[in-house]
JSON list of N, CA and C in Angstrom, two decimals:
[
{"chain": "A", "resi": 1, "resn": "UNK", "atom": "N", "xyz": [0.82, -1.33, -0.50]},
{"chain": "A", "resi": 1, "resn": "UNK", "atom": "CA", "xyz": [0.06, 0.20, 0.18]},
{"chain": "A", "resi": 1, "resn": "UNK", "atom": "C", "xyz": [0.60, 0.92, -0.44]},
{"chain": "A", "resi": 2, "resn": "UNK", "atom": "N", "xyz": [0.77, 2.23, -0.95]},
{"chain": "A", "resi": 2, "resn": "UNK", "atom": "CA", "xyz": [1.11, 3.72, -1.06]},
{"chain": "A", "resi": 2, "resn": "UNK", "atom": "C", "xyz": [0.78, 4.59, -0.42]},
{"chain": "A", "resi": 3, "resn": "UNK", "atom": "N", "xyz": [-0.71, 4.40, -0.35]},
{"chain": "A", "resi": 3, "resn": "UNK", "atom": "CA", "xyz": [-1.75, 5.94, 0.11]},
{"chain": "A", "resi": 3, "resn": "UNK", "atom": "C", "xyz": [-2.84, 5.04, 0.21]},
{"chain": "A", "resi": 4, "resn": "UNK", "atom": "N", "xyz": [-3.70, 5.54, 1.17]},
{"chain": "A", "resi": 4, "resn": "UNK", "atom": "CA", "xyz": [-4.92, 5.50, 1.47]},
{"chain": "A", "resi": 4, "resn": "UNK", "atom": "C", "xyz": [-5.87, 7.01, 1.60]},
{"chain": "A", "resi": 5, "resn": "UNK", "atom": "N", "xyz": [-6.89, 6.58, 1.20]},
{"chain": "A", "resi": 5, "resn": "UNK", "atom": "CA", "xyz": [-8.10, 7.50, 1.49]},
{"chain": "A", "resi": 5, "resn": "UNK", "atom": "C", "xyz": [-9.19, 7.05, 2.58]},
{"chain": "A", "resi": 6, "resn": "UNK", "atom": "N", "xyz": [-10.01, 7.20, 3.42]},
{"chain": "A", "resi": 6, "resn": "UNK", "atom": "CA", "xyz": [-11.54, 7.07, 3.48]},
{"chain": "A", "resi": 6, "resn": "UNK", "atom": "C", "xyz": [-12.11, 8.03, 3.74]},
{"chain": "A", "resi": 7, "resn": "UNK", "atom": "N", "xyz": [-13.55, 7.70, 2.91]},
{"chain": "A", "resi": 7, "resn": "UNK", "atom": "CA", "xyz": [-14.88, 8.36, 2.75]},
{"chain": "A", "resi": 7, "resn": "UNK", "atom": "C", "xyz": [-15.55, 7.30, 3.32]},
{"chain": "A", "resi": 8, "resn": "UNK", "atom": "N", "xyz": [-16.36, 8.77, 4.48]},
{"chain": "A", "resi": 8, "resn": "UNK", "atom": "CA", "xyz": [-17.75, 8.26, 5.41]},
{"chain": "A", "resi": 8, "resn": "UNK", "atom": "C", "xyz": [-18.81, 8.63, 4.68]},
{"chain": "A", "resi": 9, "resn": "UNK", "atom": "N", "xyz": [-19.34, 8.09, 4.34]},
{"chain": "A", "resi": 9, "resn": "UNK", "atom": "CA", "xyz": [-20.59, 8.54, 3.24]},
{"chain": "A", "resi": 9, "resn": "UNK", "atom": "C", "xyz": [-22.00, 7.73, 4.26]},
{"chain": "A", "resi": 10, "resn": "UNK", "atom": "N", "xyz": [-23.00, 7.82, 4.15]},
{"chain": "A", "resi": 10, "resn": "UNK", "atom": "CA", "xyz": [-24.38, 7.71, 4.63]},
{"chain": "A", "resi": 10, "resn": "UNK", "atom": "C", "xyz": [-25.44, 6.88, 3.64]},
{"chain": "A", "resi": 11, "resn": "UNK", "atom": "N", "xyz": [-25.99, 6.14, 3.74]},
{"chain": "A", "resi": 11, "resn": "UNK", "atom": "CA", "xyz": [-26.75, 5.39, 2.58]},
{"chain": "A", "resi": 11, "resn": "UNK", "atom": "C", "xyz": [-27.51, 4.48, 4.00]},
{"chain": "A", "resi": 12, "resn": "UNK", "atom": "N", "xyz": [-28.80, 5.23, 3.15]},
{"chain": "A", "resi": 12, "resn": "UNK", "atom": "CA", "xyz": [-30.23, 4.89, 4.47]},
{"chain": "A", "resi": 12, "resn": "UNK", "atom": "C", "xyz": [-29.74, 5.60, 5.57]},
{"chain": "A", "resi": 13, "resn": "UNK", "atom": "N", "xyz": [-29.90, 4.35, 6.72]},
{"chain": "A", "resi": 13, "resn": "UNK", "atom": "CA", "xyz": [-29.42, 4.96, 7.99]},
{"chain": "A", "resi": 13, "resn": "UNK", "atom": "C", "xyz": [-27.71, 4.37, 8.01]},
{"chain": "A", "resi": 14, "resn": "UNK", "atom": "N", "xyz": [-27.89, 3.66, 7.01]},
{"chain": "A", "resi": 14, "resn": "UNK", "atom": "CA", "xyz": [-26.28, 2.94, 7.46]},
{"chain": "A", "resi": 14, "resn": "UNK", "atom": "C", "xyz": [-24.86, 3.83, 7.47]},
{"chain": "A", "resi": 15, "resn": "UNK", "atom": "N", "xyz": [-24.02, 4.15, 8.31]},
{"chain": "A", "resi": 15, "resn": "UNK", "atom": "CA", "xyz": [-22.54, 4.79, 7.61]},
{"chain": "A", "resi": 15, "resn": "UNK", "atom": "C", "xyz": [-21.64, 3.84, 6.80]},
{"chain": "A", "resi": 16, "resn": "UNK", "atom": "N", "xyz": [-21.28, 4.01, 6.10]},
{"chain": "A", "resi": 16, "resn": "UNK", "atom": "CA", "xyz": [-20.59, 3.78, 4.79]},
{"chain": "A", "resi": 16, "resn": "UNK", "atom": "C", "xyz": [-19.08, 4.37, 4.51]},
{"chain": "A", "resi": 17, "resn": "UNK", "atom": "N", "xyz": [-17.84, 3.06, 5.27]},
{"chain": "A", "resi": 17, "resn": "UNK", "atom": "CA", "xyz": [-16.49, 3.61, 4.73]},
{"chain": "A", "resi": 17, "resn": "UNK", "atom": "C", "xyz": [-16.06, 2.61, 3.45]},
{"chain": "A", "resi": 18, "resn": "UNK", "atom": "N", "xyz": [-15.63, 3.59, 2.71]},
{"chain": "A", "resi": 18, "resn": "UNK", "atom": "CA", "xyz": [-15.04, 3.80, 1.66]},
{"chain": "A", "resi": 18, "resn": "UNK", "atom": "C", "xyz": [-13.55, 3.90, 2.11]},
{"chain": "A", "resi": 19, "resn": "UNK", "atom": "N", "xyz": [-12.55, 2.77, 1.54]},
{"chain": "A", "resi": 19, "resn": "UNK", "atom": "CA", "xyz": [-11.22, 2.77, 1.41]},
{"chain": "A", "resi": 19, "resn": "UNK", "atom": "C", "xyz": [-10.79, 3.06, 0.08]},
{"chain": "A", "resi": 20, "resn": "UNK", "atom": "N", "xyz": [-10.20, 3.92, -0.28]},
{"chain": "A", "resi": 20, "resn": "UNK", "atom": "CA", "xyz": [-9.58, 4.25, -1.95]},
{"chain": "A", "resi": 20, "resn": "UNK", "atom": "C", "xyz": [-7.36, 3.87, -1.44]},
{"chain": "A", "resi": 21, "resn": "UNK", "atom": "N", "xyz": [-7.19, 2.71, -1.75]},
{"chain": "A", "resi": 21, "resn": "UNK", "atom": "CA", "xyz": [-6.06, 2.39, -1.48]},
{"chain": "A", "resi": 21, "resn": "UNK", "atom": "C", "xyz": [-5.41, 2.37, -2.68]},
{"chain": "A", "resi": 22, "resn": "UNK", "atom": "N", "xyz": [-4.15, 3.39, -2.53]},
{"chain": "A", "resi": 22, "resn": "UNK", "atom": "CA", "xyz": [-3.12, 3.32, -4.31]},
{"chain": "A", "resi": 22, "resn": "UNK", "atom": "C", "xyz": [-2.01, 2.15, -3.62]},
{"chain": "A", "resi": 23, "resn": "UNK", "atom": "N", "xyz": [-2.06, 1.15, -4.62]},
{"chain": "A", "resi": 23, "resn": "UNK", "atom": "CA", "xyz": [-0.79, 0.37, -4.45]},
{"chain": "A", "resi": 23, "resn": "UNK", "atom": "C", "xyz": [-0.38, -0.30, -5.90]},
{"chain": "A", "resi": 24, "resn": "UNK", "atom": "N", "xyz": [0.56, -1.05, -5.85]},
{"chain": "A", "resi": 24, "resn": "UNK", "atom": "CA", "xyz": [0.84, -1.74, -7.22]},
{"chain": "A", "resi": 24, "resn": "UNK", "atom": "C", "xyz": [0.71, -3.02, -7.23]},
{"chain": "A", "resi": 25, "resn": "UNK", "atom": "N", "xyz": [0.02, -3.52, -6.06]},
{"chain": "A", "resi": 25, "resn": "UNK", "atom": "CA", "xyz": [-0.11, -5.05, -6.30]},
{"chain": "A", "resi": 25, "resn": "UNK", "atom": "C", "xyz": [-1.62, -5.57, -5.66]},
{"chain": "A", "resi": 26, "resn": "UNK", "atom": "N", "xyz": [-2.84, -4.80, -6.34]},
{"chain": "A", "resi": 26, "resn": "UNK", "atom": "CA", "xyz": [-4.18, -5.17, -6.02]},
{"chain": "A", "resi": 26, "resn": "UNK", "atom": "C", "xyz": [-4.55, -6.75, -6.20]},
{"chain": "A", "resi": 27, "resn": "UNK", "atom": "N", "xyz": [-5.20, -6.91, -4.71]},
{"chain": "A", "resi": 27, "resn": "UNK", "atom": "CA", "xyz": [-5.42, -8.32, -5.34]},
{"chain": "A", "resi": 27, "resn": "UNK", "atom": "C", "xyz": [-6.81, -8.58, -4.15]},
{"chain": "A", "resi": 28, "resn": "UNK", "atom": "N", "xyz": [-7.17, -9.67, -4.69]},
{"chain": "A", "resi": 28, "resn": "UNK", "atom": "CA", "xyz": [-8.52, -10.05, -3.31]},
{"chain": "A", "resi": 28, "resn": "UNK", "atom": "C", "xyz": [-8.43, -10.24, -1.87]},
{"chain": "A", "resi": 29, "resn": "UNK", "atom": "N", "xyz": [-6.77, -11.00, -1.83]},
{"chain": "A", "resi": 29, "resn": "UNK", "atom": "CA", "xyz": [-6.72, -11.12, -1.05]},
{"chain": "A", "resi": 29, "resn": "UNK", "atom": "C", "xyz": [-6.05, -9.86, 0.15]},
{"chain": "A", "resi": 30, "resn": "UNK", "atom": "N", "xyz": [-5.93, -8.96, -0.39]},
{"chain": "A", "resi": 30, "resn": "UNK", "atom": "CA", "xyz": [-5.49, -7.63, 0.05]},
{"chain": "A", "resi": 30, "resn": "UNK", "atom": "C", "xyz": [-6.59, -6.97, 0.66]},
{"chain": "A", "resi": 31, "resn": "UNK", "atom": "N", "xyz": [-7.89, -7.08, -0.45]},
{"chain": "A", "resi": 31, "resn": "UNK", "atom": "CA", "xyz": [-9.01, -6.39, -0.20]},
{"chain": "A", "resi": 31, "resn": "UNK", "atom": "C", "xyz": [-9.38, -7.06, 1.12]},
{"chain": "A", "resi": 32, "resn": "UNK", "atom": "N", "xyz": [-9.64, -8.68, 1.08]},
{"chain": "A", "resi": 32, "resn": "UNK", "atom": "CA", "xyz": [-9.99, -9.44, 2.04]},
{"chain": "A", "resi": 32, "resn": "UNK", "atom": "C", "xyz": [-9.07, -8.67, 3.83]},
{"chain": "A", "resi": 33, "resn": "UNK", "atom": "N", "xyz": [-7.79, -8.52, 3.71]},
{"chain": "A", "resi": 33, "resn": "UNK", "atom": "CA", "xyz": [-7.43, -8.58, 4.86]},
{"chain": "A", "resi": 33, "resn": "UNK", "atom": "C", "xyz": [-7.41, -6.83, 5.39]},
{"chain": "A", "resi": 34, "resn": "UNK", "atom": "N", "xyz": [-7.56, -5.89, 4.42]},
{"chain": "A", "resi": 34, "resn": "UNK", "atom": "CA", "xyz": [-8.13, -4.49, 4.84]},
{"chain": "A", "resi": 34, "resn": "UNK", "atom": "C", "xyz": [-9.54, -4.60, 5.34]},
{"chain": "A", "resi": 35, "resn": "UNK", "atom": "N", "xyz": [-10.54, -5.32, 4.92]},
{"chain": "A", "resi": 35, "resn": "UNK", "atom": "CA", "xyz": [-11.92, -5.20, 5.30]},
{"chain": "A", "resi": 35, "resn": "UNK", "atom": "C", "xyz": [-12.16, -6.09, 6.67]},
{"chain": "A", "resi": 36, "resn": "UNK", "atom": "N", "xyz": [-10.98, -7.45, 6.72]},
{"chain": "A", "resi": 36, "resn": "UNK", "atom": "CA", "xyz": [-11.31, -7.90, 8.01]},
{"chain": "A", "resi": 36, "resn": "UNK", "atom": "C", "xyz": [-10.38, -7.48, 9.25]},
{"chain": "A", "resi": 37, "resn": "UNK", "atom": "N", "xyz": [-9.44, -6.49, 8.92]},
{"chain": "A", "resi": 37, "resn": "UNK", "atom": "CA", "xyz": [-8.56, -5.29, 9.71]},
{"chain": "A", "resi": 37, "resn": "UNK", "atom": "C", "xyz": [-9.56, -4.17, 9.97]},
{"chain": "A", "resi": 38, "resn": "UNK", "atom": "N", "xyz": [-10.15, -3.92, 9.13]},
{"chain": "A", "resi": 38, "resn": "UNK", "atom": "CA", "xyz": [-10.80, -2.45, 9.64]},
{"chain": "A", "resi": 38, "resn": "UNK", "atom": "C", "xyz": [-12.28, -3.11, 10.39]},
{"chain": "A", "resi": 39, "resn": "UNK", "atom": "N", "xyz": [-12.77, -4.10, 10.40]},
{"chain": "A", "resi": 39, "resn": "UNK", "atom": "CA", "xyz": [-14.02, -4.70, 10.62]},
{"chain": "A", "resi": 39, "resn": "UNK", "atom": "C", "xyz": [-13.78, -4.95, 11.98]},
{"chain": "A", "resi": 40, "resn": "UNK", "atom": "N", "xyz": [-12.71, -4.93, 12.55]},
{"chain": "A", "resi": 40, "resn": "UNK", "atom": "CA", "xyz": [-12.38, -5.45, 13.88]},
{"chain": "A", "resi": 40, "resn": "UNK", "atom": "C", "xyz": [-12.36, -3.87, 14.79]},
{"chain": "A", "resi": 41, "resn": "UNK", "atom": "N", "xyz": [-12.05, -2.53, 14.20]},
{"chain": "A", "resi": 41, "resn": "UNK", "atom": "CA", "xyz": [-11.77, -1.83, 15.00]},
{"chain": "A", "resi": 41, "resn": "UNK", "atom": "C", "xyz": [-13.15, -1.43, 15.80]},
{"chain": "A", "resi": 42, "resn": "UNK", "atom": "N", "xyz": [-13.16, -1.58, 17.14]},
{"chain": "A", "resi": 42, "resn": "UNK", "atom": "CA", "xyz": [-13.82, -1.94, 18.11]},
{"chain": "A", "resi": 42, "resn": "UNK", "atom": "C", "xyz": [-15.15, -0.96, 17.89]},
{"chain": "A", "resi": 43, "resn": "UNK", "atom": "N", "xyz": [-15.32, 0.24, 16.89]},
{"chain": "A", "resi": 43, "resn": "UNK", "atom": "CA", "xyz": [-16.53, 1.19, 17.04]},
{"chain": "A", "resi": 43, "resn": "UNK", "atom": "C", "xyz": [-17.23, 0.63, 15.52]},
{"chain": "A", "resi": 44, "resn": "UNK", "atom": "N", "xyz": [-16.52, 0.36, 14.83]},
{"chain": "A", "resi": 44, "resn": "UNK", "atom": "CA", "xyz": [-16.49, -0.34, 13.73]},
{"chain": "A", "resi": 44, "resn": "UNK", "atom": "C", "xyz": [-17.49, -1.49, 13.83]},
{"chain": "A", "resi": 45, "resn": "UNK", "atom": "N", "xyz": [-16.83, -2.43, 14.68]},
{"chain": "A", "resi": 45, "resn": "UNK", "atom": "CA", "xyz": [-17.25, -4.15, 14.62]},
{"chain": "A", "resi": 45, "resn": "UNK", "atom": "C", "xyz": [-18.80, -4.04, 15.71]},
{"chain": "A", "resi": 46, "resn": "UNK", "atom": "N", "xyz": [-18.86, -2.79, 16.70]},
{"chain": "A", "resi": 46, "resn": "UNK", "atom": "CA", "xyz": [-19.91, -2.48, 17.01]},
{"chain": "A", "resi": 46, "resn": "UNK", "atom": "C", "xyz": [-20.81, -1.71, 16.24]},
{"chain": "A", "resi": 47, "resn": "UNK", "atom": "N", "xyz": [-20.80, -1.34, 15.24]},
{"chain": "A", "resi": 47, "resn": "UNK", "atom": "CA", "xyz": [-21.96, -0.27, 14.30]},
{"chain": "A", "resi": 47, "resn": "UNK", "atom": "C", "xyz": [-22.12, -1.91, 13.61]},
{"chain": "A", "resi": 48, "resn": "UNK", "atom": "N", "xyz": [-21.03, -2.43, 12.86]},
{"chain": "A", "resi": 48, "resn": "UNK", "atom": "CA", "xyz": [-21.79, -3.77, 12.47]},
{"chain": "A", "resi": 48, "resn": "UNK", "atom": "C", "xyz": [-22.28, -4.71, 13.08]},
{"chain": "A", "resi": 49, "resn": "UNK", "atom": "N", "xyz": [-22.01, -5.09, 14.16]},
{"chain": "A", "resi": 49, "resn": "UNK", "atom": "CA", "xyz": [-23.29, -5.80, 14.99]},
{"chain": "A", "resi": 49, "resn": "UNK", "atom": "C", "xyz": [-24.32, -5.37, 15.17]},
{"chain": "A", "resi": 50, "resn": "UNK", "atom": "N", "xyz": [-24.60, -4.13, 15.13]},
{"chain": "A", "resi": 50, "resn": "UNK", "atom": "CA", "xyz": [-26.03, -3.52, 15.26]},
{"chain": "A", "resi": 50, "resn": "UNK", "atom": "C", "xyz": [-26.48, -3.04, 13.89]},
{"chain": "A", "resi": 51, "resn": "UNK", "atom": "N", "xyz": [-25.89, -3.48, 12.95]},
{"chain": "A", "resi": 51, "resn": "UNK", "atom": "CA", "xyz": [-26.63, -3.12, 11.96]},
{"chain": "A", "resi": 51, "resn": "UNK", "atom": "C", "xyz": [-26.61, -1.75, 11.32]},
{"chain": "A", "resi": 52, "resn": "UNK", "atom": "N", "xyz": [-25.19, -0.46, 12.00]},
{"chain": "A", "resi": 52, "resn": "UNK", "atom": "CA", "xyz": [-25.16, 0.83, 11.73]},
{"chain": "A", "resi": 52, "resn": "UNK", "atom": "C", "xyz": [-24.56, 1.07, 10.77]},
{"chain": "A", "resi": 53, "resn": "UNK", "atom": "N", "xyz": [-23.38, 0.19, 10.57]},
{"chain": "A", "resi": 53, "resn": "UNK", "atom": "CA", "xyz": [-22.61, 0.29, 9.90]},
{"chain": "A", "resi": 53, "resn": "UNK", "atom": "C", "xyz": [-22.70, -0.91, 8.59]},
{"chain": "A", "resi": 54, "resn": "UNK", "atom": "N", "xyz": [-21.97, -0.25, 7.46]},
{"chain": "A", "resi": 54, "resn": "UNK", "atom": "CA", "xyz": [-22.10, -1.00, 5.96]},
{"chain": "A", "resi": 54, "resn": "UNK", "atom": "C", "xyz": [-20.75, -1.84, 6.03]},
{"chain": "A", "resi": 55, "resn": "UNK", "atom": "N", "xyz": [-20.66, -3.05, 5.54]},
{"chain": "A", "resi": 55, "resn": "UNK", "atom": "CA", "xyz": [-19.51, -3.90, 5.67]},
{"chain": "A", "resi": 55, "resn": "UNK", "atom": "C", "xyz": [-18.57, -2.42, 4.57]},
{"chain": "A", "resi": 56, "resn": "UNK", "atom": "N", "xyz": [-17.39, -2.42, 5.02]},
{"chain": "A", "resi": 56, "resn": "UNK", "atom": "CA", "xyz": [-16.06, -1.62, 4.55]},
{"chain": "A", "resi": 56, "resn": "UNK", "atom": "C", "xyz": [-15.97, -2.08, 3.12]},
{"chain": "A", "resi": 57, "resn": "UNK", "atom": "N", "xyz": [-15.77, -0.72, 2.53]},
{"chain": "A", "resi": 57, "resn": "UNK", "atom": "CA", "xyz": [-15.65, -1.07, 0.81]},
{"chain": "A", "resi": 57, "resn": "UNK", "atom": "C", "xyz": [-14.26, -0.59, 0.60]},
{"chain": "A", "resi": 58, "resn": "UNK", "atom": "N", "xyz": [-13.81, -1.40, -0.47]},
{"chain": "A", "resi": 58, "resn": "UNK", "atom": "CA", "xyz": [-12.39, -1.46, -1.18]},
{"chain": "A", "resi": 58, "resn": "UNK", "atom": "C", "xyz": [-12.21, -1.14, -2.72]},
{"chain": "A", "resi": 59, "resn": "UNK", "atom": "N", "xyz": [-11.59, 0.16, -2.63]},
{"chain": "A", "resi": 59, "resn": "UNK", "atom": "CA", "xyz": [-11.48, 0.58, -3.92]},
{"chain": "A", "resi": 59, "resn": "UNK", "atom": "C", "xyz": [-10.02, 0.35, -4.53]},
{"chain": "A", "resi": 60, "resn": "UNK", "atom": "N", "xyz": [-9.48, 0.00, -5.37]},
{"chain": "A", "resi": 60, "resn": "UNK", "atom": "CA", "xyz": [-8.02, 0.10, -5.60]},
{"chain": "A", "resi": 60, "resn": "UNK", "atom": "C", "xyz": [-7.70, 1.06, -7.09]},
{"chain": "A", "resi": 61, "resn": "UNK", "atom": "N", "xyz": [-6.87, 1.90, -6.84]},
{"chain": "A", "resi": 61, "resn": "UNK", "atom": "CA", "xyz": [-6.62, 3.11, -7.60]},
{"chain": "A", "resi": 61, "resn": "UNK", "atom": "C", "xyz": [-5.13, 3.09, -7.63]},
{"chain": "A", "resi": 62, "resn": "UNK", "atom": "N", "xyz": [-4.53, 3.32, -9.50]},
{"chain": "A", "resi": 62, "resn": "UNK", "atom": "CA", "xyz": [-3.09, 3.15, -9.90]},
{"chain": "A", "resi": 62, "resn": "UNK", "atom": "C", "xyz": [-2.30, 4.18, -8.90]},
{"chain": "A", "resi": 63, "resn": "UNK", "atom": "N", "xyz": [-0.52, 3.79, -8.58]},
{"chain": "A", "resi": 63, "resn": "UNK", "atom": "CA", "xyz": [-0.02, 4.51, -8.29]},
{"chain": "A", "resi": 63, "resn": "UNK", "atom": "C", "xyz": [-0.32, 5.70, -9.17]},
{"chain": "A", "resi": 64, "resn": "UNK", "atom": "N", "xyz": [0.21, 6.66, -8.24]},
{"chain": "A", "resi": 64, "resn": "UNK", "atom": "CA", "xyz": [0.35, 8.16, -8.83]},
{"chain": "A", "resi": 64, "resn": "UNK", "atom": "C", "xyz": [-0.64, 8.91, -8.84]},
{"chain": "A", "resi": 65, "resn": "UNK", "atom": "N", "xyz": [-2.32, 8.04, -8.68]},
{"chain": "A", "resi": 65, "resn": "UNK", "atom": "CA", "xyz": [-3.35, 8.52, -8.85]},
{"chain": "A", "resi": 65, "resn": "UNK", "atom": "C", "xyz": [-3.85, 9.45, -7.89]},
{"chain": "A", "resi": 66, "resn": "UNK", "atom": "N", "xyz": [-3.30, 9.27, -6.50]},
{"chain": "A", "resi": 66, "resn": "UNK", "atom": "CA", "xyz": [-3.92, 10.21, -5.44]},
{"chain": "A", "resi": 66, "resn": "UNK", "atom": "C", "xyz": [-2.60, 11.22, -5.10]},
{"chain": "A", "resi": 67, "resn": "UNK", "atom": "N", "xyz": [-2.77, 12.42, -5.00]},
{"chain": "A", "resi": 67, "resn": "UNK", "atom": "CA", "xyz": [-2.24, 13.63, -4.79]},
{"chain": "A", "resi": 67, "resn": "UNK", "atom": "C", "xyz": [-1.37, 13.62, -3.10]},
{"chain": "A", "resi": 68, "resn": "UNK", "atom": "N", "xyz": [-0.11, 13.45, -3.38]},
{"chain": "A", "resi": 68, "resn": "UNK", "atom": "CA", "xyz": [0.61, 13.50, -2.33]},
{"chain": "A", "resi": 68, "resn": "UNK", "atom": "C", "xyz": [0.82, 14.43, -1.70]},
{"chain": "A", "resi": 69, "resn": "UNK", "atom": "N", "xyz": [0.19, 14.92, -0.26]},
{"chain": "A", "resi": 69, "resn": "UNK", "atom": "CA", "xyz": [0.43, 16.25, 0.22]},
{"chain": "A", "resi": 69, "resn": "UNK", "atom": "C", "xyz": [1.23, 16.14, 1.73]},
{"chain": "A", "resi": 70, "resn": "UNK", "atom": "N", "xyz": [2.13, 16.54, 2.16]},
{"chain": "A", "resi": 70, "resn": "UNK", "atom": "CA", "xyz": [2.46, 16.27, 4.09]},
{"chain": "A", "resi": 70, "resn": "UNK", "atom": "C", "xyz": [1.38, 15.97, 4.52]},
{"chain": "A", "resi": 71, "resn": "UNK", "atom": "N", "xyz": [0.10, 17.13, 4.60]},
{"chain": "A", "resi": 71, "resn": "UNK", "atom": "CA", "xyz": [-0.90, 16.75, 5.61]},
{"chain": "A", "resi": 71, "resn": "UNK", "atom": "C", "xyz": [-2.46, 16.58, 4.82]},
{"chain": "A", "resi": 72, "resn": "UNK", "atom": "N", "xyz": [-2.07, 15.87, 3.84]},
{"chain": "A", "resi": 72, "resn": "UNK", "atom": "CA", "xyz": [-3.42, 15.49, 3.11]},
{"chain": "A", "resi": 72, "resn": "UNK", "atom": "C", "xyz": [-4.58, 14.70, 4.23]},
{"chain": "A", "resi": 73, "resn": "UNK", "atom": "N", "xyz": [-5.76, 14.88, 3.83]},
{"chain": "A", "resi": 73, "resn": "UNK", "atom": "CA", "xyz": [-6.88, 14.13, 4.64]},
{"chain": "A", "resi": 73, "resn": "UNK", "atom": "C", "xyz": [-6.68, 13.05, 4.28]},
{"chain": "A", "resi": 74, "resn": "UNK", "atom": "N", "xyz": [-6.82, 12.50, 5.70]},
{"chain": "A", "resi": 74, "resn": "UNK", "atom": "CA", "xyz": [-6.94, 10.74, 5.13]},
{"chain": "A", "resi": 74, "resn": "UNK", "atom": "C", "xyz": [-8.50, 9.86, 5.86]},
{"chain": "A", "resi": 75, "resn": "UNK", "atom": "N", "xyz": [-9.09, 10.92, 6.28]},
{"chain": "A", "resi": 75, "resn": "UNK", "atom": "CA", "xyz": [-10.58, 10.81, 6.31]},
{"chain": "A", "resi": 75, "resn": "UNK", "atom": "C", "xyz": [-11.20, 11.47, 6.14]},
{"chain": "A", "resi": 76, "resn": "UNK", "atom": "N", "xyz": [-12.37, 11.69, 5.33]},
{"chain": "A", "resi": 76, "resn": "UNK", "atom": "CA", "xyz": [-13.15, 12.87, 4.79]},
{"chain": "A", "resi": 76, "resn": "UNK", "atom": "C", "xyz": [-14.66, 12.45, 4.94]},
{"chain": "A", "resi": 77, "resn": "UNK", "atom": "N", "xyz": [-15.24, 12.95, 6.12]},
{"chain": "A", "resi": 77, "resn": "UNK", "atom": "CA", "xyz": [-16.58, 12.69, 6.79]},
{"chain": "A", "resi": 77, "resn": "UNK", "atom": "C", "xyz": [-17.70, 13.63, 5.54]},
{"chain": "A", "resi": 78, "resn": "UNK", "atom": "N", "xyz": [-18.22, 12.83, 4.66]},
{"chain": "A", "resi": 78, "resn": "UNK", "atom": "CA", "xyz": [-19.16, 13.38, 3.85]},
{"chain": "A", "resi": 78, "resn": "UNK", "atom": "C", "xyz": [-20.68, 13.15, 4.37]},
{"chain": "A", "resi": 79, "resn": "UNK", "atom": "N", "xyz": [-20.98, 12.77, 5.29]},
{"chain": "A", "resi": 79, "resn": "UNK", "atom": "CA", "xyz": [-22.15, 12.14, 5.83]},
{"chain": "A", "resi": 79, "resn": "UNK", "atom": "C", "xyz": [-22.86, 13.89, 6.35]},
{"chain": "A", "resi": 80, "resn": "UNK", "atom": "N", "xyz": [-22.45, 15.02, 6.45]},
{"chain": "A", "resi": 80, "resn": "UNK", "atom": "CA", "xyz": [-23.43, 16.09, 6.26]},
{"chain": "A", "resi": 80, "resn": "UNK", "atom": "C", "xyz": [-23.34, 16.41, 7.86]},
{"chain": "A", "resi": 81, "resn": "UNK", "atom": "N", "xyz": [-24.35, 17.38, 8.00]},
{"chain": "A", "resi": 81, "resn": "UNK", "atom": "CA", "xyz": [-24.79, 17.14, 9.57]},
{"chain": "A", "resi": 81, "resn": "UNK", "atom": "C", "xyz": [-26.07, 17.03, 9.87]},
{"chain": "A", "resi": 82, "resn": "UNK", "atom": "N", "xyz": [-25.93, 16.53, 11.57]},
{"chain": "A", "resi": 82, "resn": "UNK", "atom": "CA", "xyz": [-27.03, 15.62, 11.85]},
{"chain": "A", "resi": 82, "resn": "UNK", "atom": "C", "xyz": [-28.00, 16.63, 12.61]},
{"chain": "A", "resi": 83, "resn": "UNK", "atom": "N", "xyz": [-28.05, 17.96, 12.51]},
{"chain": "A", "resi": 83, "resn": "UNK", "atom": "CA", "xyz": [-29.02, 18.53, 13.03]},
{"chain": "A", "resi": 83, "resn": "UNK", "atom": "C", "xyz": [-30.81, 18.47, 13.06]}
]
């Protein structure tokens, strides 16, 4: 994995985490490992169990696709306000 970014969106009532992964060697094994690892993070695991979070999604992108920045945002929350 060269770089990554996570977007959090909402579909119906569920939070959706979509990981854009920049890698030279995309594979279903890597996708499964990422989903498994993320799914075991306490807050995400609980959300999955309570059906409030969808199974994490992984998209692979070509090397050089993501713009490099020292303080690049790794997590982008696109769910909007909850007021």
